[in-house]
Short mmCIF file of N, CA, C and O in Angstrom, two decimals:
data_model
loop_
_atom_site.label_atom_id
_atom_site.label_comp_id
_atom_site.label_asym_id
_atom_site.label_seq_id
_atom_site.Cartn_x
_atom_site.Cartn_y
_atom_site.Cartn_z
N UNK Z 182 -8.89 53.66 -30.31
CA UNK Z 182 -8.55 54.46 -32.22
C UNK Z 182 -9.83 54.79 -32.50
O UNK Z 182 -10.79 54.87 -31.78
N UNK Z 183 -9.30 55.96 -32.81
CA UNK Z 183 -11.20 56.99 -34.00
C UNK Z 183 -11.44 56.28 -34.69
O UNK Z 183 -10.46 55.66 -35.41
N UNK Z 184 -12.77 56.16 -35.28
CA UNK Z 184 -13.05 55.41 -36.08
C UNK Z 184 -13.37 57.02 -37.27
O UNK Z 184 -14.52 57.56 -36.48
N UNK Z 185 -12.89 57.01 -38.37
CA UNK Z 185 -13.47 58.30 -39.57
C UNK Z 185 -14.61 58.08 -39.92
O UNK Z 185 -15.60 58.99 -41.39
N UNK Z 186 -14.83 56.87 -40.41
CA UNK Z 186 -16.14 55.93 -41.21
C UNK Z 186 -16.92 57.37 -41.29
O UNK Z 186 -17.40 57.31 -43.06
N UNK Z 187 -17.69 57.10 -40.02
CA UNK Z 187 -19.04 58.44 -40.45
C UNK Z 187 -18.51 58.56 -40.68
O UNK Z 187 -19.41 59.61 -41.44
N UNK Z 188 -17.54 59.69 -40.62
CA UNK Z 188 -17.57 61.22 -41.24
C UNK Z 188 -17.15 60.92 -42.82
O UNK Z 188 -17.31 61.67 -43.76
N UNK Z 189 -16.47 59.72 -43.10
CA UNK Z 189 -16.52 59.65 -45.04
C UNK Z 189 -17.12 59.22 -45.36
O UNK Z 189 -17.62 59.55 -46.72
N UNK Z 190 -18.34 58.30 -44.94
CA UNK Z 190 -19.50 58.43 -45.40
C UNK Z 190 -20.28 60.16 -45.65
O UNK Z 190 -20.56 59.78 -46.18
N UNK Z 191 -20.35 60.63 -44.82
CA UNK Z 191 -21.14 62.40 -44.77
C UNK Z 191 -20.57 62.49 -45.76
O UNK Z 191 -20.85 63.30 -46.93
N UNK Z 192 -18.88 62.09 -45.96
CA UNK Z 192 -18.50 63.13 -47.67
C UNK Z 192 -18.58 62.54 -48.59
O UNK Z 192 -20.09 62.68 -49.82
N UNK Z 193 -19.28 60.99 -49.01
CA UNK Z 193 -19.35 60.44 -49.75
C UNK Z 193 -20.98 60.87 -50.07
O UNK Z 193 -21.76 60.69 -51.11
N UNK Z 194 -21.98 61.14 -49.59
CA UNK Z 194 -23.15 60.87 -48.96
C UNK Z 194 -23.82 62.58 -49.56
O UNK Z 194 -23.99 62.32 -51.18
N UNK Z 195 -22.70 62.97 -49.58
CA UNK Z 195 -23.19 64.71 -48.90
C UNK Z 195 -22.68 64.66 -51.06
O UNK Z 195 -22.76 65.75 -51.87
N UNK Z 196 -21.54 63.96 -51.72
CA UNK Z 196 -20.97 63.31 -52.91
C UNK Z 196 -22.08 63.09 -53.96
O UNK Z 196 -22.69 63.87 -54.89
N UNK Z 197 -22.85 62.06 -53.59
CA UNK Z 197 -23.67 61.73 -54.26
C UNK Z 197 -25.19 61.78 -54.21
O UNK Z 197 -25.32 62.30 -55.72
N UNK Z 198 -24.90 62.93 -53.52
CA UNK Z 198 -27.10 64.39 -53.43
C UNK Z 198 -25.39 65.16 -54.57
O UNK Z 198 -27.46 64.73 -55.42
N UNK Z 199 -24.92 65.60 -54.21
CA UNK Z 199 -24.87 66.56 -55.03
C UNK Z 199 -24.66 65.91 -56.93
O UNK Z 199 -25.60 66.74 -57.67
N UNK Z 200 -23.91 64.67 -57.18
CA UNK Z 200 -24.56 64.07 -58.29
C UNK Z 200 -25.85 63.89 -58.68
O UNK Z 200 -25.59 64.89 -59.74
N UNK Z 201 -27.11 63.61 -57.94
CA UNK Z 201 -27.57 63.68 -58.56
C UNK Z 201 -28.88 65.00 -58.86
O UNK Z 201 -29.11 64.67 -60.04
N UNK Z 202 -28.71 65.76 -58.00
CA UNK Z 202 -29.00 66.85 -57.74
C UNK Z 202 -28.82 68.13 -59.11
O UNK Z 202 -28.86 68.14 -60.35
N UNK Z 203 -27.41 67.62 -59.12
CA UNK Z 203 -26.35 68.01 -60.58
C UNK Z 203 -27.47 67.65 -61.78
O UNK Z 203 -27.43 67.83 -62.85
N UNK Z 204 -27.55 66.61 -61.77
CA UNK Z 204 -27.76 65.69 -62.33
C UNK Z 204 -29.42 65.89 -63.81
O UNK Z 204 -29.32 66.23 -63.85
N UNK Z 205 -30.46 65.92 -62.62
CA UNK Z 205 -31.42 66.55 -62.36
C UNK Z 205 -31.70 68.16 -63.32
O UNK Z 205 -32.23 67.57 -64.04
N UNK Z 206 -30.26 68.98 -62.55
CA UNK Z 206 -30.66 69.89 -62.71
C UNK Z 206 -30.35 70.23 -64.01
O UNK Z 206 -30.33 71.43 -65.19
N UNK Z 207 -28.85 69.62 -64.24
CA UNK Z 207 -28.44 69.19 -66.04
C UNK Z 207 -28.79 69.46 -66.66
O UNK Z 207 -28.61 69.48 -68.43
N UNK Z 208 -30.07 68.62 -66.05
CA UNK Z 208 -30.80 68.19 -67.27
C UNK Z 208 -31.68 68.27 -67.54
O UNK Z 208 -32.78 68.19 -67.92
N UNK Z 209 -31.64 69.49 -67.22
CA UNK Z 209 -33.12 70.91 -67.37
C UNK Z 209 -34.09 69.83 -66.62
O UNK Z 209 -35.69 70.46 -66.92
N UNK Z 210 -34.09 68.87 -65.28
CA UNK Z 210 -35.53 68.57 -64.45
C UNK Z 210 -36.21 68.24 -65.27
O UNK Z 210 -37.44 67.77 -64.80
N UNK Z 211 -35.52 67.02 -66.32
CA UNK Z 211 -37.24 66.17 -67.29
C UNK Z 211 -36.66 65.05 -66.80
O UNK Z 211 -37.95 64.61 -67.17
N UNK Z 212 -36.12 64.47 -66.14
CA UNK Z 212 -35.75 63.33 -65.39
C UNK Z 212 -35.54 62.98 -63.95
O UNK Z 212 -34.23 62.98 -63.90
N UNK Z 213 -36.99 62.10 -63.39
CA UNK Z 213 -36.61 62.01 -62.19
C UNK Z 213 -35.79 61.02 -62.18
O UNK Z 213 -34.87 60.99 -61.28
N UNK Z 214 -35.39 60.25 -62.42
CA UNK Z 214 -34.13 58.51 -62.34
C UNK Z 214 -32.81 59.80 -62.20
O UNK Z 214 -32.34 58.90 -61.82
N UNK Z 215 -32.39 60.84 -63.02
CA UNK Z 215 -31.40 61.90 -62.67
C UNK Z 215 -31.49 61.61 -60.70
O UNK Z 215 -29.25 61.52 -60.83
N UNK Z 216 -32.06 61.49 -60.30
CA UNK Z 216 -32.24 61.77 -59.27
C UNK Z 216 -31.35 60.86 -57.97
O UNK Z 216 -31.77 61.01 -56.70
N UNK Z 217 -31.74 59.50 -58.71
CA UNK Z 217 -30.90 58.67 -58.29
C UNK Z 217 -30.31 58.36 -57.61
O UNK Z 217 -29.78 57.50 -56.26
N UNK Z 218 -28.75 59.11 -57.58
CA UNK Z 218 -27.71 59.41 -56.26
C UNK Z 218 -28.11 59.80 -55.43
O UNK Z 218 -27.31 59.31 -54.48
N UNK Z 219 -28.96 60.81 -55.44
CA UNK Z 219 -29.86 61.25 -54.38
C UNK Z 219 -30.39 60.47 -53.88
O UNK Z 219 -30.21 59.97 -52.00
N UNK Z 220 -31.47 59.12 -54.54
CA UNK Z 220 -31.55 58.46 -53.51
C UNK Z 220 -31.05 57.45 -52.96
O UNK Z 220 -31.38 56.45 -51.98
N UNK Z 221 -29.55 56.84 -53.35
CA UNK Z 221 -28.95 56.23 -52.71
C UNK Z 221 -27.57 57.37 -51.71
O UNK Z 221 -27.37 56.54 -50.26
N UNK Z 222 -27.45 58.39 -51.95
CA UNK Z 222 -26.72 59.40 -51.03
C UNK Z 222 -27.65 60.50 -50.09
O UNK Z 222 -27.07 59.70 -48.44
N UNK Z 223 -29.58 59.71 -49.22
CA UNK Z 223 -29.25 60.08 -48.85
C UNK Z 223 -29.84 59.02 -47.19
O UNK Z 223 -29.49 59.38 -46.64
N UNK Z 224 -30.09 57.73 -47.72
CA UNK Z 224 -29.52 57.45 -46.82
C UNK Z 224 -28.55 56.59 -46.04
O UNK Z 224 -27.59 56.66 -44.92
N UNK Z 225 -27.16 56.49 -47.47
CA UNK Z 225 -25.82 56.98 -47.06
C UNK Z 225 -25.53 57.84 -45.83
O UNK Z 225 -24.83 57.87 -44.91
N UNK Z 226 -26.43 58.77 -46.20
CA UNK Z 226 -26.40 59.26 -45.05
C UNK Z 226 -27.11 59.88 -43.51
O UNK Z 226 -26.29 60.14 -42.16
N UNK Z 227 -27.98 59.21 -43.94
CA UNK Z 227 -28.48 59.22 -42.64
C UNK Z 227 -28.42 57.89 -42.30
O UNK Z 227 -27.16 58.23 -40.13
N UNK Z 228 -27.65 57.14 -41.89
CA UNK Z 228 -26.77 55.97 -41.38
C UNK Z 228 -25.17 56.05 -41.06
O UNK Z 228 -24.67 55.85 -39.94
N UNK Z 229 -24.82 57.75 -41.75
CA UNK Z 229 -22.80 57.72 -41.88
C UNK Z 229 -23.59 58.73 -40.05
O UNK Z 229 -22.15 58.85 -39.39
N UNK Z 230 -24.59 59.41 -40.47
CA UNK Z 230 -24.38 60.39 -39.19
C UNK Z 230 -24.86 59.81 -38.06
O UNK Z 230 -24.80 60.00 -37.01
N UNK Z 231 -26.01 58.54 -38.31
CA UNK Z 231 -26.10 57.58 -36.01
C UNK Z 231 -25.37 57.19 -36.56
O UNK Z 231 -24.79 56.50 -34.74
N UNK Z 232 -24.11 56.75 -37.17
CA UNK Z 232 -23.04 56.11 -36.88
C UNK Z 232 -21.44 56.51 -36.36
O UNK Z 232 -20.96 56.26 -35.04
N UNK Z 233 -22.29 58.51 -35.96
CA UNK Z 233 -21.04 59.00 -35.15
C UNK Z 233 -21.77 59.09 -33.91
O UNK Z 233 -21.27 59.29 -32.65
N UNK Z 234 -22.85 58.36 -32.90
CA UNK Z 234 -23.03 58.25 -31.83
C UNK Z 234 -22.62 56.26 -31.70
O UNK Z 234 -22.62 55.77 -32.64
N UNK Z 235 -21.85 56.65 -30.81
CA UNK Z 235 -20.98 54.90 -30.56
C UNK Z 235 -21.74 53.74 -30.90
O UNK Z 235 -21.90 52.66 -31.43
N UNK Z 236 -23.42 54.05 -30.08
CA UNK Z 236 -23.73 52.88 -29.29
C UNK Z 236 -23.46 52.67 -31.14
O UNK Z 236 -24.95 50.87 -30.49
N UNK Z 237 -24.67 52.77 -31.99
CA UNK Z 237 -25.44 52.71 -33.28
C UNK Z 237 -23.90 52.73 -34.10
O UNK Z 237 -23.69 51.58 -35.51
N UNK Z 238 -22.34 52.36 -34.22
CA UNK Z 238 -21.49 52.39 -34.90
C UNK Z 238 -21.26 51.92 -35.93
O UNK Z 238 -21.59 50.84 -37.22
N UNK Z 239 -21.38 50.42 -34.82
CA UNK Z 239 -21.46 49.00 -36.12
C UNK Z 239 -22.40 48.39 -36.70
O UNK Z 239 -22.64 48.97 -37.77
N UNK Z 240 -24.10 48.88 -36.58
CA UNK Z 240 -24.98 48.65 -37.31
C UNK Z 240 -25.21 49.66 -38.43
O UNK Z 240 -25.35 49.45 -38.90
N UNK Z 241 -24.69 51.14 -37.83
CA UNK Z 241 -25.12 51.91 -38.87
C UNK Z 241 -24.37 51.93 -39.88
O UNK Z 241 -24.11 51.89 -41.14
N UNK Z 242 -22.94 51.88 -40.10
CA UNK Z 242 -21.49 52.03 -41.20
C UNK Z 242 -21.84 50.60 -41.84
O UNK Z 242 -21.64 50.21 -42.82
N UNK Z 243 -22.36 48.82 -41.19
CA UNK Z 243 -22.69 47.92 -42.20
C UNK Z 243 -23.88 47.45 -43.25
O UNK Z 243 -23.63 48.05 -44.23
N UNK Z 244 -25.38 48.72 -42.88
CA UNK Z 244 -26.09 49.32 -42.76
C UNK Z 244 -25.74 50.35 -44.56
O UNK Z 244 -25.41 50.08 -45.72
N UNK Z 245 -24.44 51.52 -44.11
CA UNK Z 245 -24.20 52.51 -44.67
C UNK Z 245 -23.43 51.36 -45.66
O UNK Z 245 -23.17 52.10 -47.04
N UNK Z 246 -22.50 50.91 -45.78
CA UNK Z 246 -21.56 49.65 -46.59
C UNK Z 246 -22.82 49.11 -47.39
O UNK Z 246 -22.23 49.06 -48.45
N UNK Z 247 -24.39 48.88 -47.17
CA UNK Z 247 -24.63 47.57 -47.99
C UNK Z 247 -25.13 48.79 -48.58
O UNK Z 247 -25.20 48.63 -49.90
N UNK Z 248 -25.14 50.45 -48.32
CA UNK Z 248 -26.27 51.01 -49.57
C UNK Z 248 -24.71 51.10 -50.45
O UNK Z 248 -25.40 52.17 -51.25
N UNK Z 249 -23.89 51.49 -50.43
CA UNK Z 249 -21.94 51.85 -50.82
C UNK Z 249 -22.42 50.63 -52.06
O UNK Z 249 -22.82 50.83 -53.14
N UNK Z 250 -22.66 49.76 -51.88
CA UNK Z 250 -22.25 48.03 -52.13
C UNK Z 250 -24.33 48.20 -53.38
O UNK Z 250 -23.39 47.45 -54.65
N UNK Z 251 -25.02 48.16 -53.16
CA UNK Z 251 -25.89 48.35 -53.91
C UNK Z 251 -25.88 50.26 -54.60
O UNK Z 251 -26.08 49.53 -55.78
N UNK Z 252 -25.21 50.64 -54.33
CA UNK Z 252 -25.08 51.94 -55.05
C UNK Z 252 -24.01 51.49 -56.42
O UNK Z 252 -23.80 52.64 -57.63
N UNK Z 253 -22.86 50.35 -55.78
CA UNK Z 253 -21.81 50.76 -56.76
C UNK Z 253 -22.83 49.57 -58.07
O UNK Z 253 -22.62 50.16 -58.80
N UNK Z 254 -23.73 48.07 -57.71
CA UNK Z 254 -23.55 47.01 -58.35
C UNK Z 254 -25.50 47.88 -59.19
O UNK Z 254 -25.24 47.35 -60.60
N UNK Z 255 -26.50 48.53 -58.97
CA UNK Z 255 -27.44 49.52 -59.48
C UNK Z 255 -26.00 49.84 -60.39
O UNK Z 255 -27.57 49.13 -61.68
N UNK Z 256 -25.97 50.99 -61.13
CA UNK Z 256 -25.69 51.45 -61.98
C UNK Z 256 -24.63 50.47 -63.02
O UNK Z 256 -25.35 50.61 -64.10
N UNK Z 257 -24.25 49.09 -62.87
CA UNK Z 257 -23.46 48.61 -63.35
C UNK Z 257 -24.18 47.85 -63.96
O UNK Z 257 -24.18 47.25 -65.16
N UNK Z 258 -26.35 46.72 -63.86
CA UNK Z 258 -26.59 47.17 -64.48
C UNK Z 258 -27.27 46.98 -65.64
O UNK Z 258 -27.65 46.46 -66.07
N UNK Z 259 -26.57 48.58 -65.61
CA UNK Z 259 -27.02 48.88 -67.22
C UNK Z 259 -25.71 49.41 -67.79
O UNK Z 259 -25.67 50.08 -68.65
N UNK Z 260 -24.68 50.23 -66.87
CA UNK Z 260 -23.44 50.63 -67.91
C UNK Z 260 -23.15 49.30 -68.62
O UNK Z 260 -23.47 49.27 -70.08
N UNK Z 261 -22.99 48.05 -68.38
CA UNK Z 261 -22.50 47.22 -68.45
C UNK Z 261 -23.78 46.04 -70.05
O UNK Z 261 -22.71 46.56 -70.77
N UNK Z 262 -24.97 46.15 -69.80
CA UNK Z 262 -25.57 45.88 -70.42
C UNK Z 262 -25.34 46.39 -72.29
O UNK Z 262 -25.33 46.99 -73.28
N UNK Z 263 -24.82 48.31 -71.45
CA UNK Z 263 -25.22 49.36 -72.81
C UNK Z 263 -24.05 49.01 -73.51
O UNK Z 263 -23.57 48.97 -74.44
N UNK Z 264 -23.06 48.34 -72.77
CA UNK Z 264 -21.88 49.31 -73.03
C UNK Z 264 -21.62 48.15 -74.08
O UNK Z 264 -20.64 47.82 -74.67
N UNK Z 265 -22.06 46.47 -73.88
CA UNK Z 265 -21.17 45.44 -74.66
C UNK Z 265 -23.00 45.74 -75.83
O UNK Z 265 -21.59 45.10 -76.62
N UNK Z 266 -23.57 46.61 -76.27
CA UNK Z 266 -23.93 46.54 -77.46
C UNK Z 266 -23.75 47.42 -78.24
O UNK Z 266 -23.47 48.03 -78.64
N UNK Z 267 -22.28 47.92 -77.43
CA UNK Z 267 -21.96 49.53 -77.90
C UNK Z 267 -22.73 51.25 -77.57
O UNK Z 267 -22.43 52.14 -78.53
N UNK Z 268 -23.98 50.79 -77.19
CA UNK Z 268 -24.58 52.21 -76.71
C UNK Z 268 -24.04 52.84 -75.52
O UNK Z 268 -24.69 53.46 -75.52
N UNK Z 269 -23.26 52.75 -75.09
CA UNK Z 269 -22.96 54.10 -73.92
C UNK Z 269 -22.84 54.71 -74.24
O UNK Z 269 -21.71 54.66 -74.90
N UNK Z 270 -22.98 56.51 -73.61
CA UNK Z 270 -22.44 57.62 -74.24
C UNK Z 270 -21.88 57.74 -72.60
O UNK Z 270 -23.29 58.12 -71.69
N UNK Z 271 -21.05 59.50 -72.77
CA UNK Z 271 -20.83 59.50 -71.67
C UNK Z 271 -21.60 61.02 -71.68
O UNK Z 271 -20.76 61.45 -72.01
N UNK Z 272 -22.95 60.79 -71.66
CA UNK Z 272 -23.88 62.30 -72.44
C UNK Z 272 -23.81 62.25 -70.37
O UNK Z 272 -23.31 61.55 -69.41
N UNK Z 273 -24.58 63.49 -69.68
CA UNK Z 273 -24.77 64.11 -68.62
C UNK Z 273 -25.35 62.19 -67.69
O UNK Z 273 -24.92 62.59 -66.66
N UNK Z 274 -26.41 61.82 -68.94
CA UNK Z 274 -26.58 60.80 -67.15
C UNK Z 274 -25.48 59.75 -67.55
O UNK Z 274 -25.86 59.01 -66.27
N UNK Z 275 -25.55 59.21 -68.59
CA UNK Z 275 -24.37 58.70 -68.83
C UNK Z 275 -22.47 58.77 -67.12
O UNK Z 275 -22.35 58.24 -66.30
N UNK Z 276 -22.24 59.87 -67.13
CA UNK Z 276 -20.89 60.63 -66.20
C UNK Z 276 -22.00 60.65 -65.00
O UNK Z 276 -21.07 60.27 -63.89
N UNK Z 277 -23.17 61.25 -64.88
CA UNK Z 277 -23.63 60.52 -63.97
C UNK Z 277 -23.40 58.94 -63.09
O UNK Z 277 -22.87 58.77 -62.08
N UNK Z 278 -23.58 58.16 -64.21
CA UNK Z 278 -23.78 56.23 -64.06
C UNK Z 278 -22.47 56.42 -63.02
O UNK Z 278 -22.20 55.52 -62.13
N UNK Z 279 -21.55 56.67 -64.05
CA UNK Z 279 -19.80 56.02 -63.64
C UNK Z 279 -19.25 57.02 -62.74
O UNK Z 279 -18.87 56.55 -61.70
N UNK Z 280 -19.72 58.51 -62.34
CA UNK Z 280 -19.55 58.90 -60.80
C UNK Z 280 -19.81 57.96 -59.70
O UNK Z 280 -19.33 58.05 -58.55
N UNK Z 281 -21.59 57.30 -59.65
CA UNK Z 281 -22.35 56.96 -58.98
C UNK Z 281 -20.57 55.59 -58.48
O UNK Z 281 -21.06 55.06 -57.53
N UNK Z 282 -20.93 55.45 -60.33
CA UNK Z 282 -19.91 53.56 -59.43
C UNK Z 282 -18.79 53.86 -58.70
O UNK Z 282 -18.87 53.18 -57.54
N UNK Z 283 -18.23 54.82 -59.28
CA UNK Z 283 -16.86 55.08 -58.73
C UNK Z 283 -17.33 55.71 -57.86
O UNK Z 283 -16.55 55.12 -56.35
N UNK Z 284 -17.99 56.74 -56.66
CA UNK Z 284 -17.84 56.96 -55.69
C UNK Z 284 -18.97 56.04 -54.88
O UNK Z 284 -18.28 55.20 -53.40
N UNK Z 285 -19.27 54.96 -54.99
CA UNK Z 285 -20.08 53.86 -54.39
C UNK Z 285 -19.07 52.71 -54.06
O UNK Z 285 -18.98 52.72 -52.82
N UNK Z 286 -18.26 52.83 -55.33
CA UNK Z 286 -17.56 51.47 -54.90
C UNK Z 286 -16.16 52.12 -53.89
O UNK Z 286 -15.03 51.46 -53.41
N UNK Z 287 -15.89 53.48 -53.71
CA UNK Z 287 -14.60 53.48 -53.36
C UNK Z 287 -14.66 53.91 -51.43
O UNK Z 287 -13.86 53.69 -50.92
N UNK Z 288 -16.46 54.47 -51.98
CA UNK Z 288 -16.72 54.32 -50.14
C UNK Z 288 -16.97 52.63 -49.95
O UNK Z 288 -16.30 52.51 -49.12
N UNK Z 289 -17.16 51.25 -50.57
CA UNK Z 289 -17.39 50.24 -50.48
C UNK Z 289 -16.37 49.94 -50.11
O UNK Z 289 -16.20 48.96 -48.98
N UNK Z 290 -15.64 49.64 -51.19
CA UNK Z 290 -14.09 49.68 -50.60
C UNK Z 290 -13.28 49.84 -49.45
O UNK Z 290 -12.37 49.36 -48.44
N UNK Z 291 -13.65 50.99 -49.06
CA UNK Z 291 -13.14 51.90 -47.44
C UNK Z 291 -13.43 51.74 -46.57
O UNK Z 291 -12.92 51.11 -45.95
N UNK Z 292 -15.50 50.50 -46.51
CA UNK Z 292 -15.55 50.84 -45.49
C UNK Z 292 -15.23 48.81 -45.35
O UNK Z 292 -14.99 48.83 -43.81
N UNK Z 293 -14.95 48.29 -45.63
CA UNK Z 293 -13.76 46.13 -46.23
C UNK Z 293 -13.53 46.63 -45.26
O UNK Z 293 -13.12 46.11 -44.52
N UNK Z 294 -12.18 47.52 -45.83
CA UNK Z 294 -11.29 48.01 -45.34
C UNK Z 294 -10.85 48.20 -43.24
O UNK Z 294 -10.68 47.98 -43.35
N UNK Z 295 -11.66 49.17 -43.53
CA UNK Z 295 -12.30 49.71 -42.11
C UNK Z 295 -12.61 48.56 -41.36
O UNK Z 295 -12.11 48.71 -40.05
N UNK Z 296 -13.62 47.56 -41.86
CA UNK Z 296 -14.34 46.82 -41.07
C UNK Z 296 -12.76 45.92 -40.41
O UNK Z 296 -13.14 45.04 -39.33
N UNK Z 297 -11.87 45.13 -41.72
CA UNK Z 297 -10.85 44.83 -41.32
C UNK Z 297 -9.97 45.51 -40.80
O UNK Z 297 -9.16 44.53 -39.84
N UNK Z 298 -9.59 46.35 -40.28
CA UNK Z 298 -8.37 46.59 -39.81
C UNK Z 298 -9.21 46.18 -38.08
O UNK Z 298 -8.31 46.99 -37.14
N UNK Z 299 -10.69 47.32 -38.32
CA UNK Z 299 -11.06 47.12 -36.73
C UNK Z 299 -10.65 45.80 -35.92
O UNK Z 299 -10.69 45.21 -34.91
N UNK Z 300 -11.56 44.57 -37.09
CA UNK Z 300 -11.84 42.87 -36.65
C UNK Z 300 -9.79 43.22 -35.99
O UNK Z 300 -9.75 41.80 -34.99
N UNK Z 301 -9.06 43.50 -37.06
CA UNK Z 301 -7.47 42.95 -36.64
C UNK Z 301 -7.07 43.90 -35.13
O UNK Z 301 -5.98 42.84 -34.40
N UNK Z 302 -7.47 44.52 -35.28
CA UNK Z 302 -7.63 45.53 -33.34
C UNK Z 302 -8.03 44.84 -32.68
O UNK Z 302 -7.53 44.50 -31.49
N UNK Z 303 -9.52 44.29 -32.22
CA UNK Z 303 -9.37 43.33 -31.96
C UNK Z 303 -9.22 42.39 -31.34
O UNK Z 303 -9.15 41.88 -30.30
N UNK Z 304 -9.09 41.95 -32.21
CA UNK Z 304 -8.21 39.88 -33.10
C UNK Z 304 -6.55 40.07 -31.37
O UNK Z 304 -6.15 39.70 -30.52
N UNK Z 305 -5.87 41.55 -31.79
CA UNK Z 305 -5.31 41.98 -31.35
C UNK Z 305 -5.17 42.19 -30.25
O UNK Z 305 -3.80 42.16 -28.88
N UNK Z 306 -5.85 42.91 -30.18
CA UNK Z 306 -6.54 43.12 -28.63
C UNK Z 306 -6.84 42.23 -27.33
O UNK Z 306 -7.07 41.90 -26.13
N UNK Z 307 -6.55 40.45 -27.93
CA UNK Z 307 -7.04 39.86 -26.74
C UNK Z 307 -8.67 39.29 -27.22
O UNK Z 307 -8.73 38.40 -26.30
N UNK Z 308 -10.20 40.66 -27.95
CA UNK Z 308 -10.52 40.33 -27.34
C UNK Z 308 -11.99 38.74 -28.54
O UNK Z 308 -11.91 39.34 -29.65
#
């Protein structure tokens, strides 16, 4: 059984890095906080790259899933209170936060599905 999750992780990491760099450059490089998606994309990229080596696959993908989950929850901690007050705006920063939530949420969901599939396959094989 082939595991495509390291490649999926690399793709999502690159997308997060692009969101961060795009937000930073698009915001005239005024705020370093625009790079937050990049700060999540880089460790995701490292963990996913390590996962290409079979010996590191399990631990690296669990680390990548943790980065994805934190990357999903972190911007929600800003979006939800702002939206509750009616102050959330779909400006560049808001769009970048929403993109980070979506990308990290999807990646985390793919990781959980992959972990479940691996567990089922292992159980079916009698291990």
